[in-house]
Tab-separated table of C-alpha atoms (C1' of nucleotides) in Angstrom:
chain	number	residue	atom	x	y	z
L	29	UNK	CA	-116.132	-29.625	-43.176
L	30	UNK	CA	-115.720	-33.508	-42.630
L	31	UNK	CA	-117.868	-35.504	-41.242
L	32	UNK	CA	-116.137	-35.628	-38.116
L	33	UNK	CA	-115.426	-32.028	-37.619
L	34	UNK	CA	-119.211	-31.744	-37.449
L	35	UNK	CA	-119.517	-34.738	-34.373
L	36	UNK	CA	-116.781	-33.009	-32.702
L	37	UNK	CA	-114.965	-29.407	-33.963
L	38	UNK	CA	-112.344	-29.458	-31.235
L	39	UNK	CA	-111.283	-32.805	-32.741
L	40	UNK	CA	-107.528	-32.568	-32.541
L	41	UNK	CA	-106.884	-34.572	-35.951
L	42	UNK	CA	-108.577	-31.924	-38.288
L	43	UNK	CA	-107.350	-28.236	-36.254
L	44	UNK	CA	-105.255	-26.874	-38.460
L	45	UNK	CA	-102.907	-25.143	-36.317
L	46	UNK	CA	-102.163	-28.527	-34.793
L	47	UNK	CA	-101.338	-29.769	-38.245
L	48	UNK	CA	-99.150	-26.779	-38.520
L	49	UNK	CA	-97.471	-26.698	-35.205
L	50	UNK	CA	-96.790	-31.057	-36.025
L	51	UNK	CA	-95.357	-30.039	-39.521
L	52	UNK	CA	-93.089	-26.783	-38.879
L	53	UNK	CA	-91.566	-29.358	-35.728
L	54	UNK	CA	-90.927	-32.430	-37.851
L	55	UNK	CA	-89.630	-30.513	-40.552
L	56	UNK	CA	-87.309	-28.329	-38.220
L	57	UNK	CA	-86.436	-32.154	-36.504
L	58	UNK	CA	-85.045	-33.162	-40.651
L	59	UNK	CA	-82.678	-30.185	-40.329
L	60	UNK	CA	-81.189	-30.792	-36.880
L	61	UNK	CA	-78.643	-33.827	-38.231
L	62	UNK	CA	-77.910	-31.720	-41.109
L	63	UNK	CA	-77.300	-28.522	-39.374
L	64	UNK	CA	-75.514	-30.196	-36.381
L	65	UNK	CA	-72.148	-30.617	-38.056
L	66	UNK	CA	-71.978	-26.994	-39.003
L	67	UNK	CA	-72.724	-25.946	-35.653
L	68	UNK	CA	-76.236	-24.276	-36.263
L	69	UNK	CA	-80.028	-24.254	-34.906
L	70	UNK	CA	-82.752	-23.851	-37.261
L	71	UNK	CA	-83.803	-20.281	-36.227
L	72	UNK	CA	-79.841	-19.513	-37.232
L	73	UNK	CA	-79.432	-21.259	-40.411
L	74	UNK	CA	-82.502	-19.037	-40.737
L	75	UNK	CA	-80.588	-15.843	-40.022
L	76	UNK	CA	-77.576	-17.255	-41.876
L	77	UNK	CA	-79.486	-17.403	-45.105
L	78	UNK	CA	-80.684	-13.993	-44.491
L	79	UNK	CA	-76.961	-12.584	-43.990
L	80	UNK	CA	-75.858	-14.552	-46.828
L	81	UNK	CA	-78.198	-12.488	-49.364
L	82	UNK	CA	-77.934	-9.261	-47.622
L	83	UNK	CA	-75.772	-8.407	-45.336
L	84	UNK	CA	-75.313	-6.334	-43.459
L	85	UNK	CA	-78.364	-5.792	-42.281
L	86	UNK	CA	-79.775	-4.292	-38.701
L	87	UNK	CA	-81.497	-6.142	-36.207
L	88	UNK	CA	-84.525	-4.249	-37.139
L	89	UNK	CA	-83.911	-5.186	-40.686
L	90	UNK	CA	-83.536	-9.048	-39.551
L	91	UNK	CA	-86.794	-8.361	-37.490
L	92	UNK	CA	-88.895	-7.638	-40.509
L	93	UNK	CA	-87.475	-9.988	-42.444
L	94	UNK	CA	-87.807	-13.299	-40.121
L	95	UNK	CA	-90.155	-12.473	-38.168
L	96	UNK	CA	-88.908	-12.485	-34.948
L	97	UNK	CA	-88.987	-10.007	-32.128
L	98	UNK	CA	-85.660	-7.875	-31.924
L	99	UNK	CA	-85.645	-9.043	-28.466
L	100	UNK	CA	-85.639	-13.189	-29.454
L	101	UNK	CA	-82.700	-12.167	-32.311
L	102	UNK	CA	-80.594	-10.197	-29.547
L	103	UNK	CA	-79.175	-13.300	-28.040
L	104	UNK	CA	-79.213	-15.411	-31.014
L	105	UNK	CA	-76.850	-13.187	-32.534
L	106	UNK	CA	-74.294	-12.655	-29.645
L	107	UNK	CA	-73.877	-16.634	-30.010
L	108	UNK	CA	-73.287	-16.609	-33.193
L	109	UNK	CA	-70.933	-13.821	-33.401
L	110	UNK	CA	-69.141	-15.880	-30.178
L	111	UNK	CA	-69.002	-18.904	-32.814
L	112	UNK	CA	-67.107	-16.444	-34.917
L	113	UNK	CA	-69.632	-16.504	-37.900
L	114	UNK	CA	-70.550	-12.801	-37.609
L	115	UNK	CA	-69.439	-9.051	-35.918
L	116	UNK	CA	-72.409	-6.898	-34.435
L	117	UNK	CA	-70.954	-2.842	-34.913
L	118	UNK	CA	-72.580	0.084	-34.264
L	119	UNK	CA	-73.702	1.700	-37.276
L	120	UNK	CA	-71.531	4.617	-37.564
L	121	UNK	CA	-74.788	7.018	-38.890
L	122	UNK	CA	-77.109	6.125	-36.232
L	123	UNK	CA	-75.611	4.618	-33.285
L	124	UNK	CA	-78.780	3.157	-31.931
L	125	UNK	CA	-78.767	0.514	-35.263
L	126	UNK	CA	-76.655	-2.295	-35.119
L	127	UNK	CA	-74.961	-3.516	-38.169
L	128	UNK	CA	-74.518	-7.392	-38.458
L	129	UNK	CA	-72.229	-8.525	-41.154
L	130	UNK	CA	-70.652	-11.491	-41.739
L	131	UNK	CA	-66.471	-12.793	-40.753
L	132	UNK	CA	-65.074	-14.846	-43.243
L	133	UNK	CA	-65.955	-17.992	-41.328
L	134	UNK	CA	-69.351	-16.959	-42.042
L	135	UNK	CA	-68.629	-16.424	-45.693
L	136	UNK	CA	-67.012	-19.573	-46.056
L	137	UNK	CA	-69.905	-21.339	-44.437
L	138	UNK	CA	-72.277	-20.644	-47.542
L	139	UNK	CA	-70.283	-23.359	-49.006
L	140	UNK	CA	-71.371	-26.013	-47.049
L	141	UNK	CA	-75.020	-25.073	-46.759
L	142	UNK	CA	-75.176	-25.620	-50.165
L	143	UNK	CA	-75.807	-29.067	-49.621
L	144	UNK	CA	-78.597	-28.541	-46.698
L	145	UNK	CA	-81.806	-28.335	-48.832
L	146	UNK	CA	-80.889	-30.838	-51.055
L	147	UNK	CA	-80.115	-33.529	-48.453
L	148	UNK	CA	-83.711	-32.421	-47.084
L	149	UNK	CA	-85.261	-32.514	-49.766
L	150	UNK	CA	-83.991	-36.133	-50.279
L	151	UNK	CA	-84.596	-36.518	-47.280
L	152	UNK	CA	-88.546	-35.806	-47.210
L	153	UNK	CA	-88.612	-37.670	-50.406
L	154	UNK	CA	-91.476	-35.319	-51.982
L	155	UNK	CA	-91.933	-34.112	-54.963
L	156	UNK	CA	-90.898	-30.655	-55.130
L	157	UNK	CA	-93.511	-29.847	-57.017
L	158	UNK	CA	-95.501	-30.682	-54.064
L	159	UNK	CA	-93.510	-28.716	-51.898
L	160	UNK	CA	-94.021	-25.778	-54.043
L	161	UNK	CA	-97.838	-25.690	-53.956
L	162	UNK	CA	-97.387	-26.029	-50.066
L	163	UNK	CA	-95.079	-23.376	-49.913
L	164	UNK	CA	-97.829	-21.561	-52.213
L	165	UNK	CA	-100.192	-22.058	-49.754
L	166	UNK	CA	-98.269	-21.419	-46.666
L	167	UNK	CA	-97.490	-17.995	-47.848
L	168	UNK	CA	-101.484	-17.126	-48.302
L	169	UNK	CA	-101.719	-18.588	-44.717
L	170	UNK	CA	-99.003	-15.857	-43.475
L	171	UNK	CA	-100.518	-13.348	-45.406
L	172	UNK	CA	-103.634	-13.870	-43.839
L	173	UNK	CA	-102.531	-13.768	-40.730
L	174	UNK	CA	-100.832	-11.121	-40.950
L	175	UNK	CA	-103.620	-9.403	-42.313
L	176	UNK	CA	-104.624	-6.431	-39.819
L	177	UNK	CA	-107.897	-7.705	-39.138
E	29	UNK	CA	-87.742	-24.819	-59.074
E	30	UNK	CA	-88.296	-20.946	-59.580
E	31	UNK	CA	-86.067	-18.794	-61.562
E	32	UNK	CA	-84.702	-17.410	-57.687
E	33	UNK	CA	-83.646	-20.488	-56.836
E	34	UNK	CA	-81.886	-21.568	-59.381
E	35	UNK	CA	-79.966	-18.588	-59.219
E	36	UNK	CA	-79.766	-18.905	-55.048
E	37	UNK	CA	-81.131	-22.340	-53.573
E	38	UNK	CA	-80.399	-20.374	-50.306
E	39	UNK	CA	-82.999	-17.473	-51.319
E	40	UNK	CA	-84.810	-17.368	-47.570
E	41	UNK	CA	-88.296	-17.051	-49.391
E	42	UNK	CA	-88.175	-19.967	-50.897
E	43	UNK	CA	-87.396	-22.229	-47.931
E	44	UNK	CA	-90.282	-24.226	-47.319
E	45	UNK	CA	-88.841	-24.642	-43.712
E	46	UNK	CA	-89.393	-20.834	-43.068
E	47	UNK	CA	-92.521	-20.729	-44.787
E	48	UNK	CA	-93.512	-23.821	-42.390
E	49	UNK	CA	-91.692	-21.990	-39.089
E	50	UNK	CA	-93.597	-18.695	-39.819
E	51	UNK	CA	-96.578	-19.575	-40.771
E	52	UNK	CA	-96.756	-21.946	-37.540
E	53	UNK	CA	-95.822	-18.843	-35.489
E	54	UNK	CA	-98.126	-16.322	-37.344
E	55	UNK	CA	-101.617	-18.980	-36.460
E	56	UNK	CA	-100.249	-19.580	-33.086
E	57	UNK	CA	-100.170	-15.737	-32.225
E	58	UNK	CA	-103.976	-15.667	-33.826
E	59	UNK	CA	-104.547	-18.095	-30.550
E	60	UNK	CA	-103.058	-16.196	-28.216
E	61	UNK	CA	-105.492	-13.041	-27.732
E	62	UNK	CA	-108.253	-16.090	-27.968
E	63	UNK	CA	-106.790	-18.265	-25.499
E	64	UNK	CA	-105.029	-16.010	-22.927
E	65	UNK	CA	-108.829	-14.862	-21.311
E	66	UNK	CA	-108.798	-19.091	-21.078
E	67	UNK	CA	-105.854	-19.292	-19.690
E	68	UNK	CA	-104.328	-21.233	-21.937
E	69	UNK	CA	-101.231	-21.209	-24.325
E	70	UNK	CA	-101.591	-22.801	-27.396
E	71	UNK	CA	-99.695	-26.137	-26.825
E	72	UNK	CA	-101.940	-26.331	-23.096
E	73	UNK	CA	-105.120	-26.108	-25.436
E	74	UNK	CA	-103.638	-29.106	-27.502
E	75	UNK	CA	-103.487	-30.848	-24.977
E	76	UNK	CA	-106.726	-30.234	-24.074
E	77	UNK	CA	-108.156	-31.170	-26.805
E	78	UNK	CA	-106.494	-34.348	-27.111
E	79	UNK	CA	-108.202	-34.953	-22.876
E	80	UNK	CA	-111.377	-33.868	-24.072
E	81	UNK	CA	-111.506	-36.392	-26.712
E	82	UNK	CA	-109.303	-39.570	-25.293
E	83	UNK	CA	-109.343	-38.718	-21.458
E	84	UNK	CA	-107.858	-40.496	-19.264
E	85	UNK	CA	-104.318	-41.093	-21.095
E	86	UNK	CA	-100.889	-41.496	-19.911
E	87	UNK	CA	-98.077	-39.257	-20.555
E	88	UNK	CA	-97.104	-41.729	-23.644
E	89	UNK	CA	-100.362	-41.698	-24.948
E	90	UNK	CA	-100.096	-37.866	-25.199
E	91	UNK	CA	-96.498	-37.852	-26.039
E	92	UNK	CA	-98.107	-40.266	-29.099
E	93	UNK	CA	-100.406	-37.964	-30.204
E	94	UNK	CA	-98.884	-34.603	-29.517
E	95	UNK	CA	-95.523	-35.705	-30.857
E	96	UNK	CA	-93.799	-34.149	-27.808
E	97	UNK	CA	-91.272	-35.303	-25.863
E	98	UNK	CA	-92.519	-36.655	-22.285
E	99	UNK	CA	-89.977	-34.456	-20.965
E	100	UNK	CA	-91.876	-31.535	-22.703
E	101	UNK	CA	-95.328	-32.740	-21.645
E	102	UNK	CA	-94.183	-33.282	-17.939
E	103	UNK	CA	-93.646	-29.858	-16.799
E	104	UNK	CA	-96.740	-28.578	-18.982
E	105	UNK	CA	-98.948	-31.047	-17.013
E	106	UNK	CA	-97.815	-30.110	-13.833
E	107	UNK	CA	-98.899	-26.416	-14.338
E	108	UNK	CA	-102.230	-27.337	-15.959
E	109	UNK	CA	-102.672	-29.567	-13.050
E	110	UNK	CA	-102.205	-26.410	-10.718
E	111	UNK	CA	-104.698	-24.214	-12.167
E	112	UNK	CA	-107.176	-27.170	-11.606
E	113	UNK	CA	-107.888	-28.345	-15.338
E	114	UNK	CA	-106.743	-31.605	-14.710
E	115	UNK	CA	-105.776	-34.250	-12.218
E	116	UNK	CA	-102.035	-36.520	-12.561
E	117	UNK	CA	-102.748	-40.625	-11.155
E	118	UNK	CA	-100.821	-43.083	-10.878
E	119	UNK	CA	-102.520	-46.108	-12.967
E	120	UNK	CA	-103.096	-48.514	-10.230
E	121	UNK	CA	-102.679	-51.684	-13.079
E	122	UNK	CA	-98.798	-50.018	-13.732
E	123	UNK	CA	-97.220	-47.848	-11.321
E	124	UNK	CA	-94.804	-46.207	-13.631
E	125	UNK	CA	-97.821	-44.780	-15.929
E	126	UNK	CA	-99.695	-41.630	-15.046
E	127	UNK	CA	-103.084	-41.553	-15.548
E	128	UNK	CA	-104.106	-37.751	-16.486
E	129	UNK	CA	-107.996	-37.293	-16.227
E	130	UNK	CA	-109.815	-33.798	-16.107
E	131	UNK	CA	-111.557	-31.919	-13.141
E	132	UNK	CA	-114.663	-30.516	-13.482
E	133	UNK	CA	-113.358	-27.675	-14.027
E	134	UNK	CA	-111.430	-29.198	-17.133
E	135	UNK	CA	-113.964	-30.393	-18.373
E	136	UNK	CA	-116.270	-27.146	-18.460
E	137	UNK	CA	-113.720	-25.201	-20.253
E	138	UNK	CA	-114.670	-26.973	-23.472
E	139	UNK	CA	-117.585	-25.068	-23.163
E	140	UNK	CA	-115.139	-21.510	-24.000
E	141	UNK	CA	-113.109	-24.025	-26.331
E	142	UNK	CA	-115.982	-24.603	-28.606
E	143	UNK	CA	-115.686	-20.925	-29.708
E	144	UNK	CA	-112.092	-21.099	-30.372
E	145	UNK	CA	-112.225	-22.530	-33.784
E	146	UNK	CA	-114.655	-20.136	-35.494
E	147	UNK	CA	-112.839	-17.716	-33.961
E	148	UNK	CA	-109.770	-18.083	-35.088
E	149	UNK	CA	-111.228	-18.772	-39.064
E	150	UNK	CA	-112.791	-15.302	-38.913
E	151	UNK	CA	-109.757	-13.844	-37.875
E	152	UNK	CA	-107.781	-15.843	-40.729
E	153	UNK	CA	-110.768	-14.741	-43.345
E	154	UNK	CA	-110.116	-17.847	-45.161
E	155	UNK	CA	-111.897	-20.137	-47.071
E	156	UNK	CA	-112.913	-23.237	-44.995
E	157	UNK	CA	-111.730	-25.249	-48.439
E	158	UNK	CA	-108.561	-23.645	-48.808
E	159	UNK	CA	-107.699	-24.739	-45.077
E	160	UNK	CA	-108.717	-27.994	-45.590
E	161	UNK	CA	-106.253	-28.209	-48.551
E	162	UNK	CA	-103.489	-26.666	-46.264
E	163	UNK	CA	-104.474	-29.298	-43.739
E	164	UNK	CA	-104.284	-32.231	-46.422
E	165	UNK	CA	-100.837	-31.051	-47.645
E	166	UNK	CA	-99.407	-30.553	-43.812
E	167	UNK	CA	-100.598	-34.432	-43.474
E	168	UNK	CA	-98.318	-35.513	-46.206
E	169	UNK	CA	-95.404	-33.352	-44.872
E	170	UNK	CA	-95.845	-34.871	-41.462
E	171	UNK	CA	-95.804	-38.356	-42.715
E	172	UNK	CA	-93.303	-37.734	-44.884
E	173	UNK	CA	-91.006	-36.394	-42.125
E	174	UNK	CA	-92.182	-39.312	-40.571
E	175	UNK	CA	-90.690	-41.760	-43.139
E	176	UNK	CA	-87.560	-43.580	-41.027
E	177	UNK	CA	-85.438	-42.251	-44.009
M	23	DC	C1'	-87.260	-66.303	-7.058
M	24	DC	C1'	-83.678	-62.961	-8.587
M	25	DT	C1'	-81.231	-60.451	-11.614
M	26	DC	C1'	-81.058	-57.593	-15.546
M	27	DA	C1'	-82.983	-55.186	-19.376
M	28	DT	C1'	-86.916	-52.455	-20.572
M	29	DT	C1'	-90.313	-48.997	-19.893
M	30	DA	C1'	-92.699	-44.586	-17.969
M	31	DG	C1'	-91.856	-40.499	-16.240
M	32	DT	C1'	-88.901	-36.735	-14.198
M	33	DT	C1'	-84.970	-33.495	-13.846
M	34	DA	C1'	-81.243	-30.572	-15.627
M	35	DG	C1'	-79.385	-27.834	-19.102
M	36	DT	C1'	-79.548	-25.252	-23.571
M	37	DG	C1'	-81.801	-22.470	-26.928
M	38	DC	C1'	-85.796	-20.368	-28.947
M	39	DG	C1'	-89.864	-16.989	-28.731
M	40	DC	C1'	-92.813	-13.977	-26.495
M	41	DT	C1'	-94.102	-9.725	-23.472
M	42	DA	C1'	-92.823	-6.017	-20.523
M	43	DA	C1'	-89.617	-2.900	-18.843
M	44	DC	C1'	-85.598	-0.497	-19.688
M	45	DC	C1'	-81.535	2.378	-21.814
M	46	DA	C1'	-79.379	5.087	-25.261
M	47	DT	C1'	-79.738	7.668	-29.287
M	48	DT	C1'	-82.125	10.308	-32.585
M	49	DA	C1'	-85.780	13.289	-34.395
M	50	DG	C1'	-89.272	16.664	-34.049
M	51	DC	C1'	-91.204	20.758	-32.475
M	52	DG	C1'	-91.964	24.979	-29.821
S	11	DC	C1'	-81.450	25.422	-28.684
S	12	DG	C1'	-83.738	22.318	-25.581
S	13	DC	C1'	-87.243	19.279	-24.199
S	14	DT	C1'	-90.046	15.471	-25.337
S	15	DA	C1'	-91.517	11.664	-28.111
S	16	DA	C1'	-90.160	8.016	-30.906
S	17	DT	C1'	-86.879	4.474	-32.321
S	18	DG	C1'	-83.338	0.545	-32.012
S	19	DG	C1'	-81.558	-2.802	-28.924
S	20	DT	C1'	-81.020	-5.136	-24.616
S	21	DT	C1'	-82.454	-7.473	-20.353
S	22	DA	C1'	-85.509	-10.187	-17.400
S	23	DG	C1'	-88.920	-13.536	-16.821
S	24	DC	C1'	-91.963	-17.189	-18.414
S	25	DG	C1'	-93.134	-21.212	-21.152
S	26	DC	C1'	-92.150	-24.422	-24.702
S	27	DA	C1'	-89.061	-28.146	-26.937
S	28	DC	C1'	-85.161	-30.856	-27.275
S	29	DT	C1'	-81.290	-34.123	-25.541
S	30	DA	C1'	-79.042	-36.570	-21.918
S	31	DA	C1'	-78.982	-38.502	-17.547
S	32	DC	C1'	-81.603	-40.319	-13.889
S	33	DT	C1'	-85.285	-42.934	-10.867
S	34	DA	C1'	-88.807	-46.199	-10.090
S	35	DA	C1'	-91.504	-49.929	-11.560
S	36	DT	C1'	-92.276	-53.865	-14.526
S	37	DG	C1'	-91.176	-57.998	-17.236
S	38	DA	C1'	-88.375	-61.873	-18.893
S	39	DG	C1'	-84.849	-65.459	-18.558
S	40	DG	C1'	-82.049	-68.401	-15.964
DNA sequence: CCTCATTAGTTAGTGCGCTAACCATTAGCG
DNA sequence: CGCTAATGGTTAGCGCACTAACTAATGAGG
């Protein structure tokens, strides 16, 4: 621990999850210009890139994979299939599941998030080997967390 | 880059923007069971911590430090002002400014607070070192988002 | 002085993100 | 089979977090 943290441990300048919270909103602030144009928030550029490697998937499925309560993807996705990107159908073997798949608008869109980590990257202006190792160390961090206990 | 992204720079786990989003959700939910019997959320105990070290500030100075909008600090204020943690002045030198100080009560909650911390890095099981290293990286991130371009 | 631009804070509107409560469908078991 | 528990999604309600538009107070120039 620094110096500091030992004078005062509820300094706000050396908690972590203020760090984080700071980080994960300037980050998220890079991608709103970028993602503007194409009509997406973060959380569904998110949920794009998920569709875009494997659709279709369920809400359940989408849930696992992102992270995010069924019940905070729900709405997300009825505005994005009102945006025309994706269709939300029953599955046909269990019609409890939803299966989300992608319209060809949505297809086509891939094209021009191609450019979106680039420009961020450029943006940021870090190595990405730096990047990397944070990534590294981000994933021990959700790992962690997730850990039961 | 890793072999996965060369083959898909769209792979969602290698965004470093998700990584940053969940990990920044995954700590925050650590808080929650910690800082609900407080009756705090997390970005009310932020901004405790930043009156507990710097009180009395204005909304700017907060806005400053939090890096949150005024118009996101305003309504936050308000309700931590009705459960009695803190009081909202008007600086006598500059009407338009707000003086926020803490109550008594405010101020005794930093007693709880002081257990927050510890908590929360038992609960991660990480190395103090390791989060230090996270912190350090987070820094550069920040002020690299910072950057005007 | 007095006007006009600037500054501090608030309000309104949209979109996450969570919990709790709910509905429909499916699965399991007597 | 038929009832009950579990599962997949949705809805409602609250609290961020942002932008845009607004109000009130201050400051600066003529």
């Amino acid at each position: 621990m620094r110096q500091t943290d030992l004078e005062n441990p509820l300094a706000l300048e050396h908690q972590v999850c203020f760090a984080l919270a700071i980080a994960a909103r300037s980050v998220i602030a890079l991608y709103r210009p970028v993602l503007e144009p194409m009509g997406l928030t973060h959380p569904q550029y998110l949920v794009m890139l998920a569709l875009w490697e494997f659709e279709p998937v369920s809400v359940k499925d989408l849930s696992g994979m992102l992270q995010l309560e069924p019940a905070t993807l729900s709405p997300l996705l009825k505005r994005l299939e009102s945006a025309g990107l994706l269709r939300r159908d029953r599955d046909t073997r269990d019609e409890r599941s939803l299966a989300v798949s992608l319209t060809e608008k949505g297809r086509d869109l891939r094209k021009q998030a191609l450019k979106v980590p680039p420009a961020i990257v450029d943006r940021l202006g870090m190595d990405v080997d730096e990047l990397m190792q944070l990534h590294e160390r981000l994933t021990r961090v959700i790992a962690a967390a997730k850990e039961p206990s």
